[in-house]
mmCIF file of C-alpha atoms in Angstrom:
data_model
loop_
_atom_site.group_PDB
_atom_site.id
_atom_site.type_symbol
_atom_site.label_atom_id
_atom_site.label_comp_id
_atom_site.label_asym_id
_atom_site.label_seq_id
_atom_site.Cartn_x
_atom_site.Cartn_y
_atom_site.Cartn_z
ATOM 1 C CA UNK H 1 0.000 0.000 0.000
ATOM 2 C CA UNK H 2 0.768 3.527 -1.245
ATOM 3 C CA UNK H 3 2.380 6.021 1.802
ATOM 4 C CA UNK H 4 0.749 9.442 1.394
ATOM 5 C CA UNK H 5 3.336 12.114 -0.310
ATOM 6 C CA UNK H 6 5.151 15.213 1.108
ATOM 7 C CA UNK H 7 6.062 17.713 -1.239
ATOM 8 C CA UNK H 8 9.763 18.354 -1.446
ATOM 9 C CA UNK H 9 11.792 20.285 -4.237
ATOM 10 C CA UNK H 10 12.160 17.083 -6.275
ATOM 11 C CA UNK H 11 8.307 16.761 -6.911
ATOM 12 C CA UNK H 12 7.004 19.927 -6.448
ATOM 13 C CA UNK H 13 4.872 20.831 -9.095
ATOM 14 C CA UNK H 14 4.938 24.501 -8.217
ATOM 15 C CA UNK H 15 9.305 24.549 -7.035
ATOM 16 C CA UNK H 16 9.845 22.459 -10.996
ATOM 17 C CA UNK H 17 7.431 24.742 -12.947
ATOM 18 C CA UNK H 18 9.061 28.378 -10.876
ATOM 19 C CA UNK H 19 12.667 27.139 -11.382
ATOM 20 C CA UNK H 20 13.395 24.959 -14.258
ATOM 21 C CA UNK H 21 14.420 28.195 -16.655
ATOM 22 C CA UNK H 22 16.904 28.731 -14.110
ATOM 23 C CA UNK H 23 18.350 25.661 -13.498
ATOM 24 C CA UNK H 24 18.154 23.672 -16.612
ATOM 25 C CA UNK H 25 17.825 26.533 -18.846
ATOM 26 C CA UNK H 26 14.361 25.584 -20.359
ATOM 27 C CA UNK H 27 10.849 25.882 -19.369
ATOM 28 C CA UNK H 28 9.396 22.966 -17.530
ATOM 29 C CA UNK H 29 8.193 20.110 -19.402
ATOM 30 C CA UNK H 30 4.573 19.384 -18.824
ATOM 31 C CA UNK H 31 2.529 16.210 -20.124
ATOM 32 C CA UNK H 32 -0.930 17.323 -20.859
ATOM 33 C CA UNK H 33 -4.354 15.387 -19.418
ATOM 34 C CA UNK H 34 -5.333 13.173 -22.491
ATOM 35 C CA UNK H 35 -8.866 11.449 -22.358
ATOM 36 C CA UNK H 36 -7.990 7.317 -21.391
ATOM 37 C CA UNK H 37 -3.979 7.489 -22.897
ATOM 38 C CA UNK H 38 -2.676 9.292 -19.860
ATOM 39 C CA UNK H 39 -2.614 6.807 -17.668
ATOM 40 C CA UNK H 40 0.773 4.897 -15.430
ATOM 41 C CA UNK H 41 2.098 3.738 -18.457
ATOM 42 C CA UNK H 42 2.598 6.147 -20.903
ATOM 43 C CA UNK H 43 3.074 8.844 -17.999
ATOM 44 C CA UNK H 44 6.242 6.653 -16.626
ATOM 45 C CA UNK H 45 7.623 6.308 -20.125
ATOM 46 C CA UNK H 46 7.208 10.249 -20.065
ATOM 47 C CA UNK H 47 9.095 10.815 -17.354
ATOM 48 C CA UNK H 48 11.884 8.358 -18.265
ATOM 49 C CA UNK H 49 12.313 11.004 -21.512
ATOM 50 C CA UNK H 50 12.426 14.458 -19.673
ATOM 51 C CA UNK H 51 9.206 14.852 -19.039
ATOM 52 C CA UNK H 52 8.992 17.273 -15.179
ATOM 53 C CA UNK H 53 5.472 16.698 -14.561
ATOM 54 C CA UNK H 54 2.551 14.628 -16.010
ATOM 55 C CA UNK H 55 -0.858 14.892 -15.902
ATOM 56 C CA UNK H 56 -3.671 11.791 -15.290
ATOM 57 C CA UNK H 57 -6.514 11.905 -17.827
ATOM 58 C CA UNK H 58 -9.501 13.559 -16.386
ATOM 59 C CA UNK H 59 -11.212 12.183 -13.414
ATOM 60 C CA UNK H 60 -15.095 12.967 -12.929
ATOM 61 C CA UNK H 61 -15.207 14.293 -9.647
ATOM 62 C CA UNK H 62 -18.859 13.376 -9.066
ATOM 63 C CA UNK H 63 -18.090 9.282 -10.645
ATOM 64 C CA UNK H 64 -15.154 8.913 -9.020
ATOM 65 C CA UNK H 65 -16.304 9.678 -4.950
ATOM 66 C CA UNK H 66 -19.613 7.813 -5.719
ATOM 67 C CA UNK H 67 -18.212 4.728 -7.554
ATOM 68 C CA UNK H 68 -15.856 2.360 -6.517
ATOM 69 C CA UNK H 69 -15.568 0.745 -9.901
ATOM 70 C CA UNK H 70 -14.824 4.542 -11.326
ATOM 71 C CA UNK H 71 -12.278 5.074 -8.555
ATOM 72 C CA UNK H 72 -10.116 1.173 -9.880
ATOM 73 C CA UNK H 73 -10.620 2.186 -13.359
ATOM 74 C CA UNK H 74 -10.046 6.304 -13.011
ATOM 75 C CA UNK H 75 -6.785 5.994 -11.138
ATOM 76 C CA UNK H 76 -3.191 3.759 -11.108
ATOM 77 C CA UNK H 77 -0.329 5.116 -9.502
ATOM 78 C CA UNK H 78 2.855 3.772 -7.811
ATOM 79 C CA UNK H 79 6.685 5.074 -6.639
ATOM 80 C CA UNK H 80 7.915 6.251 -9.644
ATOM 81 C CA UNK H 81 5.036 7.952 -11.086
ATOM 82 C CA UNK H 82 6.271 11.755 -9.740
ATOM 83 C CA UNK H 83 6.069 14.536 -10.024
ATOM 84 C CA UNK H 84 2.082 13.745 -10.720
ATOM 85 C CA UNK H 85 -0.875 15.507 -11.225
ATOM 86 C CA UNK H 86 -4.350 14.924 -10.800
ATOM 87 C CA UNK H 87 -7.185 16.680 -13.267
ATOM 88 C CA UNK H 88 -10.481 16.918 -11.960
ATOM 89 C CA UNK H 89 -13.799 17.524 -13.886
ATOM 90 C CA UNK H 90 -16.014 19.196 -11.740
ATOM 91 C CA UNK H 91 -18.529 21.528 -11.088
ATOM 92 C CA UNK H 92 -19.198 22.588 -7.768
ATOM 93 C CA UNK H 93 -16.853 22.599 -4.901
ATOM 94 C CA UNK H 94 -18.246 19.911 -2.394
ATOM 95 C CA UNK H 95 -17.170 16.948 -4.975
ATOM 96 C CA UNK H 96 -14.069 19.193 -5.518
ATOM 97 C CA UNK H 97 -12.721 18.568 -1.910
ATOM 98 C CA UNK H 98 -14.168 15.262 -1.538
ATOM 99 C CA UNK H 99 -11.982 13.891 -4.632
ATOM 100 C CA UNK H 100 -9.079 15.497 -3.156
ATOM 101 C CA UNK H 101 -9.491 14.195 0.030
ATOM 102 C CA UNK H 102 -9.463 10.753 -1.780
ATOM 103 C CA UNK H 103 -6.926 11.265 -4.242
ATOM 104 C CA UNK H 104 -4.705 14.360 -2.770
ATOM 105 C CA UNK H 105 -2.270 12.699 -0.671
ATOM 106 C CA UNK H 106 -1.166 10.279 -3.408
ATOM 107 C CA UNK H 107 -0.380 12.884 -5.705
ATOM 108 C CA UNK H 108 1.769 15.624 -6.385
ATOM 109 C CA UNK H 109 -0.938 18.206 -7.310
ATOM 110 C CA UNK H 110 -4.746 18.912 -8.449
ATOM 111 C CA UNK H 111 -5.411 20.637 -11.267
ATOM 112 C CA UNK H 112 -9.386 21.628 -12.115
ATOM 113 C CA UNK H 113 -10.043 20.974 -15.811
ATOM 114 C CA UNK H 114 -11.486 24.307 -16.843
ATOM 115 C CA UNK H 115 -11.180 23.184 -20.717
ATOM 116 C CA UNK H 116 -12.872 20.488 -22.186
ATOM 117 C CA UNK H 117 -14.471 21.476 -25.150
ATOM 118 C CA UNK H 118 -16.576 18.696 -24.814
ATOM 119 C CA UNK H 119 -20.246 19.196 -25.128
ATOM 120 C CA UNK H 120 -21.409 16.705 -22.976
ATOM 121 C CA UNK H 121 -18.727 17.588 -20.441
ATOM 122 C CA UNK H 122 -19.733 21.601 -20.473
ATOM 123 C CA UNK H 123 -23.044 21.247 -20.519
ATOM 124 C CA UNK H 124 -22.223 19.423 -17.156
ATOM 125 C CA UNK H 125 -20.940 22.822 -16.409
ATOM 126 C CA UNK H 126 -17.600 21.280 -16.564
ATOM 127 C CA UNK H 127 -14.510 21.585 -18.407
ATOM 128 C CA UNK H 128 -14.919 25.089 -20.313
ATOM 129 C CA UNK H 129 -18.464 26.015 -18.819
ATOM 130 C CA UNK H 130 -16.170 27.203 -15.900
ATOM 131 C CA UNK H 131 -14.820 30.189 -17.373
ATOM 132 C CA UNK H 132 -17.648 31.614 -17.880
ATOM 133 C CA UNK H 133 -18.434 30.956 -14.421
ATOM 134 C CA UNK H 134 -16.010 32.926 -12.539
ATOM 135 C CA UNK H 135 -17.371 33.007 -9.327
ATOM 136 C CA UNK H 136 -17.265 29.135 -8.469
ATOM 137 C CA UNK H 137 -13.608 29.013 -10.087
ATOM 138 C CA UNK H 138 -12.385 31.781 -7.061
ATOM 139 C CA UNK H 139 -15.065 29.573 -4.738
ATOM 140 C CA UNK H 140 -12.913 26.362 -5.671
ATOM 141 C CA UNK H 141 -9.652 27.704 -5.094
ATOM 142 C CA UNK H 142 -10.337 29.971 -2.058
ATOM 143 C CA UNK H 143 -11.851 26.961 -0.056
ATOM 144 C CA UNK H 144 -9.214 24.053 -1.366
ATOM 145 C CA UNK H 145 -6.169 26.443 -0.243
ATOM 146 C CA UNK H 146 -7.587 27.898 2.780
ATOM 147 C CA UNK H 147 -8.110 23.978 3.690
ATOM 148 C CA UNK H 148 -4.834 22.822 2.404
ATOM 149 C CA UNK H 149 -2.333 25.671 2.005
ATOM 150 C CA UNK H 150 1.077 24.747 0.881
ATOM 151 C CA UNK H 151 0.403 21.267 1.820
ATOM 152 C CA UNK H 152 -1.549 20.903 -1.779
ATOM 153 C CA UNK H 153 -0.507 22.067 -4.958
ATOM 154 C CA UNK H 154 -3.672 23.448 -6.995
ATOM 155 C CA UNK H 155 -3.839 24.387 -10.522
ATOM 156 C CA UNK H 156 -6.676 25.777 -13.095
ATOM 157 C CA UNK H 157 -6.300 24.835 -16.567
ATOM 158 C CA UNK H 158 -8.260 27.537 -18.891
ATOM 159 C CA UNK H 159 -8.817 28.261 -22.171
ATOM 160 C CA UNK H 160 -9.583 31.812 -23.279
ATOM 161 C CA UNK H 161 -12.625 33.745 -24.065
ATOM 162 C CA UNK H 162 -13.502 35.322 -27.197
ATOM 163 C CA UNK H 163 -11.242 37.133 -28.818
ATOM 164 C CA UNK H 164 -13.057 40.492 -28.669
ATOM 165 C CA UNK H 165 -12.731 39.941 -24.705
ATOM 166 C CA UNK H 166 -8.899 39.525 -23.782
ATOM 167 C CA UNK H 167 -9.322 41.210 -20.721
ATOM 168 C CA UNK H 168 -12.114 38.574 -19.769
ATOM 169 C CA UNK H 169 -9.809 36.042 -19.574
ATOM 170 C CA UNK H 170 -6.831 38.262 -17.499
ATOM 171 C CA UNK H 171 -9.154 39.881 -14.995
ATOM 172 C CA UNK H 172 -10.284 35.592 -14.652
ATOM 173 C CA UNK H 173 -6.905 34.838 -14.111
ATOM 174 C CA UNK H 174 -5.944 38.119 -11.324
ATOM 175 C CA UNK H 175 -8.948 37.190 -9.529
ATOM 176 C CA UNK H 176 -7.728 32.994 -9.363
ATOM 177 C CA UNK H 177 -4.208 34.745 -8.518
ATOM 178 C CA UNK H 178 -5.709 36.455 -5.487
ATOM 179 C CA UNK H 179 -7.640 33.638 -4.636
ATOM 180 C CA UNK H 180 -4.163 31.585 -3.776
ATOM 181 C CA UNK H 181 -4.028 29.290 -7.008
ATOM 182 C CA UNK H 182 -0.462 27.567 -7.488
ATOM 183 C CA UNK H 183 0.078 28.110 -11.139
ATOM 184 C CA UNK H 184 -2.347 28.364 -14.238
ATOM 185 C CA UNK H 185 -1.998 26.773 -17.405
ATOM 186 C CA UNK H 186 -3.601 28.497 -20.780
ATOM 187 C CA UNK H 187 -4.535 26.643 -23.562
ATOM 188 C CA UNK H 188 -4.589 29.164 -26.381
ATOM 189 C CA UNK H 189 -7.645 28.410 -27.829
ATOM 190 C CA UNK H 190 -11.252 29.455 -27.465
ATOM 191 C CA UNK H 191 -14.369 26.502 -26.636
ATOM 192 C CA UNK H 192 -15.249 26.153 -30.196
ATOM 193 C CA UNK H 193 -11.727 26.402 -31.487
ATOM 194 C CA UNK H 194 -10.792 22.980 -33.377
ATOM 195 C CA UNK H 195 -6.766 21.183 -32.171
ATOM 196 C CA UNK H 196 -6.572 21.454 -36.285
ATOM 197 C CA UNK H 197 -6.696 25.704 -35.688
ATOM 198 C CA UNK H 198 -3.138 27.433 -34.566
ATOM 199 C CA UNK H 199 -2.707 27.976 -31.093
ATOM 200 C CA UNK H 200 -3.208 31.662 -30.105
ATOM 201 C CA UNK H 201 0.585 32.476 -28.833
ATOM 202 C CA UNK H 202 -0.978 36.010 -28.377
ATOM 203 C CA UNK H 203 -3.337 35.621 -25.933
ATOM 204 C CA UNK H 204 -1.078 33.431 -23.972
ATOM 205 C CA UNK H 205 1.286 36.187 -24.192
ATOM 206 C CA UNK H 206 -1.038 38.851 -22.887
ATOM 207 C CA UNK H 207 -2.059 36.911 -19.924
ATOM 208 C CA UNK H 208 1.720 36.027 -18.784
ATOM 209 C CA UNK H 209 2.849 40.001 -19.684
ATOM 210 C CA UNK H 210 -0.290 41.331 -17.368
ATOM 211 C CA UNK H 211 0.601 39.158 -14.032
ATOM 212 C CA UNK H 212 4.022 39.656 -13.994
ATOM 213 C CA UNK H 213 3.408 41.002 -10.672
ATOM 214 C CA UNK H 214 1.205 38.441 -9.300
ATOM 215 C CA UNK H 215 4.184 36.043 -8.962
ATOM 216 C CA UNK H 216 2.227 33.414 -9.947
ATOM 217 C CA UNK H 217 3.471 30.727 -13.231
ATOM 218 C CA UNK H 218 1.937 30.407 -16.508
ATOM 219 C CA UNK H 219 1.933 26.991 -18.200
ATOM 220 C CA UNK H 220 1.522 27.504 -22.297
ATOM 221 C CA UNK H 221 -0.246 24.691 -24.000
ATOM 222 C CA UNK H 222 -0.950 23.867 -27.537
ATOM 223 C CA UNK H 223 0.837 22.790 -30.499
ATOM 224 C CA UNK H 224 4.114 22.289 -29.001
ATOM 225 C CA UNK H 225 5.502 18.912 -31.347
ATOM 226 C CA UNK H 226 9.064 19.807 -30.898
ATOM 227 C CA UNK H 227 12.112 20.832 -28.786
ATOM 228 C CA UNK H 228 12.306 23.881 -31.148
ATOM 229 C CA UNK H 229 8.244 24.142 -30.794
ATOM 230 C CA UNK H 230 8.798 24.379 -27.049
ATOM 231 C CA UNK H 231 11.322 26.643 -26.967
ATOM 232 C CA UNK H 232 9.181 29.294 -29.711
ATOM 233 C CA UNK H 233 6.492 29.128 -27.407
ATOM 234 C CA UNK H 234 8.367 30.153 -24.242
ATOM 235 C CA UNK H 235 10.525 32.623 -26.217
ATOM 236 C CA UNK H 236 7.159 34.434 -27.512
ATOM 237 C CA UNK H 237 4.824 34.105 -24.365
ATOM 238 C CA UNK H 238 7.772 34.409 -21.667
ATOM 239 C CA UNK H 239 5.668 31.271 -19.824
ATOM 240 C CA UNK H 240 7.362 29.039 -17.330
ATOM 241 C CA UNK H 241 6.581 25.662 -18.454
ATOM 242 C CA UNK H 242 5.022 24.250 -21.977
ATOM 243 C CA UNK H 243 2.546 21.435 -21.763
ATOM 244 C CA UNK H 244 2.422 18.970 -24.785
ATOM 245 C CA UNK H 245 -0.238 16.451 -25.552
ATOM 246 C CA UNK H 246 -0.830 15.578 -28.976
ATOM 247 C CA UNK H 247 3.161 15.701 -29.928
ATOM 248 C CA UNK H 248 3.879 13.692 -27.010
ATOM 249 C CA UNK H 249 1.239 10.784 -28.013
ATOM 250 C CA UNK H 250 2.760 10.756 -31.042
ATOM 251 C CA UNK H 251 6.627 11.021 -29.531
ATOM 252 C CA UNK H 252 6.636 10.295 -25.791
ATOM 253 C CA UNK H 253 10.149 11.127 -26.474
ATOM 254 C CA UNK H 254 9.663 14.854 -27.506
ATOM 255 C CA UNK H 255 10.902 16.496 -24.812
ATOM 256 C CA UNK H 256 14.130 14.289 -24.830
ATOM 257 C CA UNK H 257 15.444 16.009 -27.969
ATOM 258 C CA UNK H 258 13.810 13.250 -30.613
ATOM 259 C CA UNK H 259 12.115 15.018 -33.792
ATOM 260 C CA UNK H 260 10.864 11.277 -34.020
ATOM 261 C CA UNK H 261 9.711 8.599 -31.937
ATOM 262 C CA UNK H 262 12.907 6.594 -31.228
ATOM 263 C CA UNK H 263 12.675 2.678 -31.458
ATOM 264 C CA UNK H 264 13.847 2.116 -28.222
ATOM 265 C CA UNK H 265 10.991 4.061 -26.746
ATOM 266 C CA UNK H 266 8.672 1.599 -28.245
ATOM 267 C CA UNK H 267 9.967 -1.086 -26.547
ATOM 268 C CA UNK H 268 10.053 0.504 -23.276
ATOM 269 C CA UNK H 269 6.584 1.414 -23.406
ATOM 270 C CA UNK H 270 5.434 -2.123 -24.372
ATOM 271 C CA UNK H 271 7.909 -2.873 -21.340
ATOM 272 C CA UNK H 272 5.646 -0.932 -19.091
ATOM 273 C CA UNK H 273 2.657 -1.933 -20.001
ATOM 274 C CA UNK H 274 3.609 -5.771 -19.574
ATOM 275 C CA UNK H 275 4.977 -4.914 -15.966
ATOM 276 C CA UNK H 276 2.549 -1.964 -14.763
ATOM 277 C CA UNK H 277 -0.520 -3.634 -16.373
ATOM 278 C CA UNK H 278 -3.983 -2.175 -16.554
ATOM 279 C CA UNK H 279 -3.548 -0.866 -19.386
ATOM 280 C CA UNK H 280 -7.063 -2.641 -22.134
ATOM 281 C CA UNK H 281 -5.657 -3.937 -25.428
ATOM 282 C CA UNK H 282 -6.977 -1.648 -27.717
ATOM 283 C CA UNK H 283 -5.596 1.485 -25.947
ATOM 284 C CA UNK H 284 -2.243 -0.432 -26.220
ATOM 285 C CA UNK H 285 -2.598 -0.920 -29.924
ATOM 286 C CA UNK H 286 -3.385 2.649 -30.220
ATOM 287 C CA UNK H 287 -0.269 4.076 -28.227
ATOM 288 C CA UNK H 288 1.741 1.693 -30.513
ATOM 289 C CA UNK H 289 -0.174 2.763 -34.191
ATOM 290 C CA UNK H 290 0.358 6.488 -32.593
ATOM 291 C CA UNK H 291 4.380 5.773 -32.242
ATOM 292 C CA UNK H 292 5.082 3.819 -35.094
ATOM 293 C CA UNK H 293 3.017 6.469 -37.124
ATOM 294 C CA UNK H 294 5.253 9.003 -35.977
ATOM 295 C CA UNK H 295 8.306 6.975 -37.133
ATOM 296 C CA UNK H 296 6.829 6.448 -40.840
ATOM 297 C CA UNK H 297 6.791 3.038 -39.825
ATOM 298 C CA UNK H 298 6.023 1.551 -43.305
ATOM 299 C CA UNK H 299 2.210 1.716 -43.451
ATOM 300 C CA UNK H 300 1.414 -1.839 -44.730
ATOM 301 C CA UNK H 301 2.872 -2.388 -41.021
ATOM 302 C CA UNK H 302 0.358 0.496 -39.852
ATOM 303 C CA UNK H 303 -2.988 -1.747 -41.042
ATOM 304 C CA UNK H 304 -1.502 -4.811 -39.182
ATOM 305 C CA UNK H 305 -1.614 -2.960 -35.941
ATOM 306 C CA UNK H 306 -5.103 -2.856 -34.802
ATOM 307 C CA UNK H 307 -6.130 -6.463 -36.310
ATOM 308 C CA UNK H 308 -3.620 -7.930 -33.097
ATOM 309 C CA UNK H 309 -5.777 -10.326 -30.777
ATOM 310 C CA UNK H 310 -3.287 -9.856 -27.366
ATOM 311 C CA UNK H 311 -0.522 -8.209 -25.716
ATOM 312 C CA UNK H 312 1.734 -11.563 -26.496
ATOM 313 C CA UNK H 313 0.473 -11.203 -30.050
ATOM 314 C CA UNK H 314 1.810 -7.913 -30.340
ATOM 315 C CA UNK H 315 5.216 -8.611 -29.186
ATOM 316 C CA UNK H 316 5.513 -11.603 -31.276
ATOM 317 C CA UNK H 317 4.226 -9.354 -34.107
ATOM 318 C CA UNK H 318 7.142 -6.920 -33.227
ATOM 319 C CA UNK H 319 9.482 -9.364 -32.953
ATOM 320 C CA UNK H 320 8.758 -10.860 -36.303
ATOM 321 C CA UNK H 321 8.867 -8.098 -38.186
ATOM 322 C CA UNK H 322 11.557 -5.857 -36.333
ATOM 323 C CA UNK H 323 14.558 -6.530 -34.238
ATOM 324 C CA UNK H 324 12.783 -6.185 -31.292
ATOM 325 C CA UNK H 325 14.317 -6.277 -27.454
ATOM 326 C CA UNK H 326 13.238 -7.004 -24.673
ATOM 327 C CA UNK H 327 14.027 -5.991 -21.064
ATOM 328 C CA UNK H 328 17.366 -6.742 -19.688
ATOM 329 C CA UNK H 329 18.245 -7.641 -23.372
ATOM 330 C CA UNK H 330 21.516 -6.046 -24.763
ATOM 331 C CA UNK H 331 20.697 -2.976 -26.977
ATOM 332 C CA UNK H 332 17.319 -2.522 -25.246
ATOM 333 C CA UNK H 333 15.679 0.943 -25.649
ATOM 334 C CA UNK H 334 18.658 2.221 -27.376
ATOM 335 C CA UNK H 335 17.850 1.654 -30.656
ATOM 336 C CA UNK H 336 16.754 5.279 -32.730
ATOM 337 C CA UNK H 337 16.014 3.747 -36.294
ATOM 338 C CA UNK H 338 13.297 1.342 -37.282
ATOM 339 C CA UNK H 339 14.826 -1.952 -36.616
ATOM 340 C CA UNK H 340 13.608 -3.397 -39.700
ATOM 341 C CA UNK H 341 13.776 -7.591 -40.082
ATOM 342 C CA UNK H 342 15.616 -8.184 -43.698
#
């Protein structure tokens, strides 16, 4: 059984996300929430490739403190899945500190998904309702840190309002600075804006240049795919930490300095999910098709993917049709290139 965590400088969210320009020269590295593919995993292979912080997929605040079934299925964790962070979906505060209560002292921090574009989600009045609820966003984080302090890290993850209303979105953010919140992370994109749609650098920008004095971090998320990505992003928005999702399904490697999804991080992942478990086949498949996508893995390959029957399957598949290693095998997760068989 899991001991509950004390914060200390090597998995602080808030200490990693304030520092890391200083002390490694870049902003922090952030893995974003991703709906089901953020789970142990895929977050441990993250870390193992530079990744500061990840994030869990979203947890339904309401689900998970009602439903034991949710809580098995919502949440893995274990030693060396830190620094952490839980996102909540939620919409009132009640199920927001009863969650934490249940899930707080495992992790590293909570963040409150103020984003989802999802209509079912919002009309929930979760996920991107919030910002256009102000009021219970400063409720939420006035009553978590007045309960918790220091002892809990809590984060709000926004996107921005229309873009005839920039100062909608800053006077949101001063009033969740005032309130106590840790750090805030900005998607740059409005509710109905599509992931196909350029990030709005601008906005993000604006928000960081007008709380400079509310010492207080900004996270910057949205299309970072790169090292050089990451680093345009902080350049522009002067942020202190860039969250990646999408490039880092595709590359879990990203933040390592890969432009590709190495081999050997293929093999470490299927690693993982052979020791860590709980992972369901098809999500799996579709962290593998993602990676070996991303590698111009040969698409005839590509169809064979999804068509395997079991995790055994799969790594007889791979081993088949690539030089594939195992753990505790010489050369593995070294490998860079496609390893194809002759």
């Amino acid at each position: 059984m899991l001991e509950p965590k004390r914060l200390t400088v090597e998995n602080d969210p808030l200490h990693i996300i304030k520092t890391r320009l200083q002390t490694h020269g870049r902003p922090a590295t952030i893995s974003g929430p991703m709906v089901r593919y953020s789970k142990l995993p895929f977050r441990q292979l993250c870390h193992y490739y530079n990744t500061d912080i990840t994030y869990t997929p979203m947890i339904l605040a309401r689900e998970f403190v009602r439903n034991r079934n949710a809580r098995i299925a919502d949440f893995t964790t274990n030693l060396a899945d830190s620094p952490v962070v839980a996102q909540v979906g939620v919409n009132n505060t009640t199920d927001l500190l009863r969650v934490i209560e249940m899930i707080g002292p495992f992790v590293d921090g909570i963040s409150v998904n103020c984003g989802c574009p999802i209509k079912e989600q919002v009309r929930e009045g979760i996920g991107c309702a919030l910002i256009y609820n102000e009021d219970l966003m400063v409720d939420m984080v006035k009553t978590v840190k007045c309960k918790y302090g220091s002892r809990l890290r809590l984060e709000m993850k926004i996107r921005i309002h229309e873009h005839d209303k920039p100062l909608r979105t800053l006077r949101l953010c001063e009033r969740l600075c005032d309130a106590g919140v840790d750090w805030i992370t900005v998607h740059g994109r409005l509710k109905s804006t599509r992931s196909s749609q350029p990030v709005d650098l601008n906005a993000i920008k604006y928000i960081v240049d007008g709380l400079k004095g509310k010492n207080v971090p900004i996270v910057a998320n949205g299309d970072c795919f790169t090292v050089a990505d990451m680093e345009r992003i902080q350049s522009f928005t002067g942020c202190h930490g860039v969250m990646s999702a999408r490039g880092l399904l595709s590359n879990p490697a990203l933040f390592a300095g890969y432009n590709k999804c190495p081999w050997g991080c293929l093999e470490r992942f299927v690693y993982y999910c052979v020791e860590i478990g709980g992972l369901p086949l098809q999500l799996i498949l579709h962290h593998v098709y993602c990676m070996m996508e991303n590698m111009q893995v040969m698409r005839r390959y590509l169809k064979q993917i999804m068509s395997l029957s079991s995790i055994i399957d799969l790594i007889l598949w791979l081993e088949t049709n690539f030089e594939f290693s195992r753990y505790g095998e010489e050369g593995f997760g070294a490998r860079v290139d496609v390893p194809y068989r002759k």
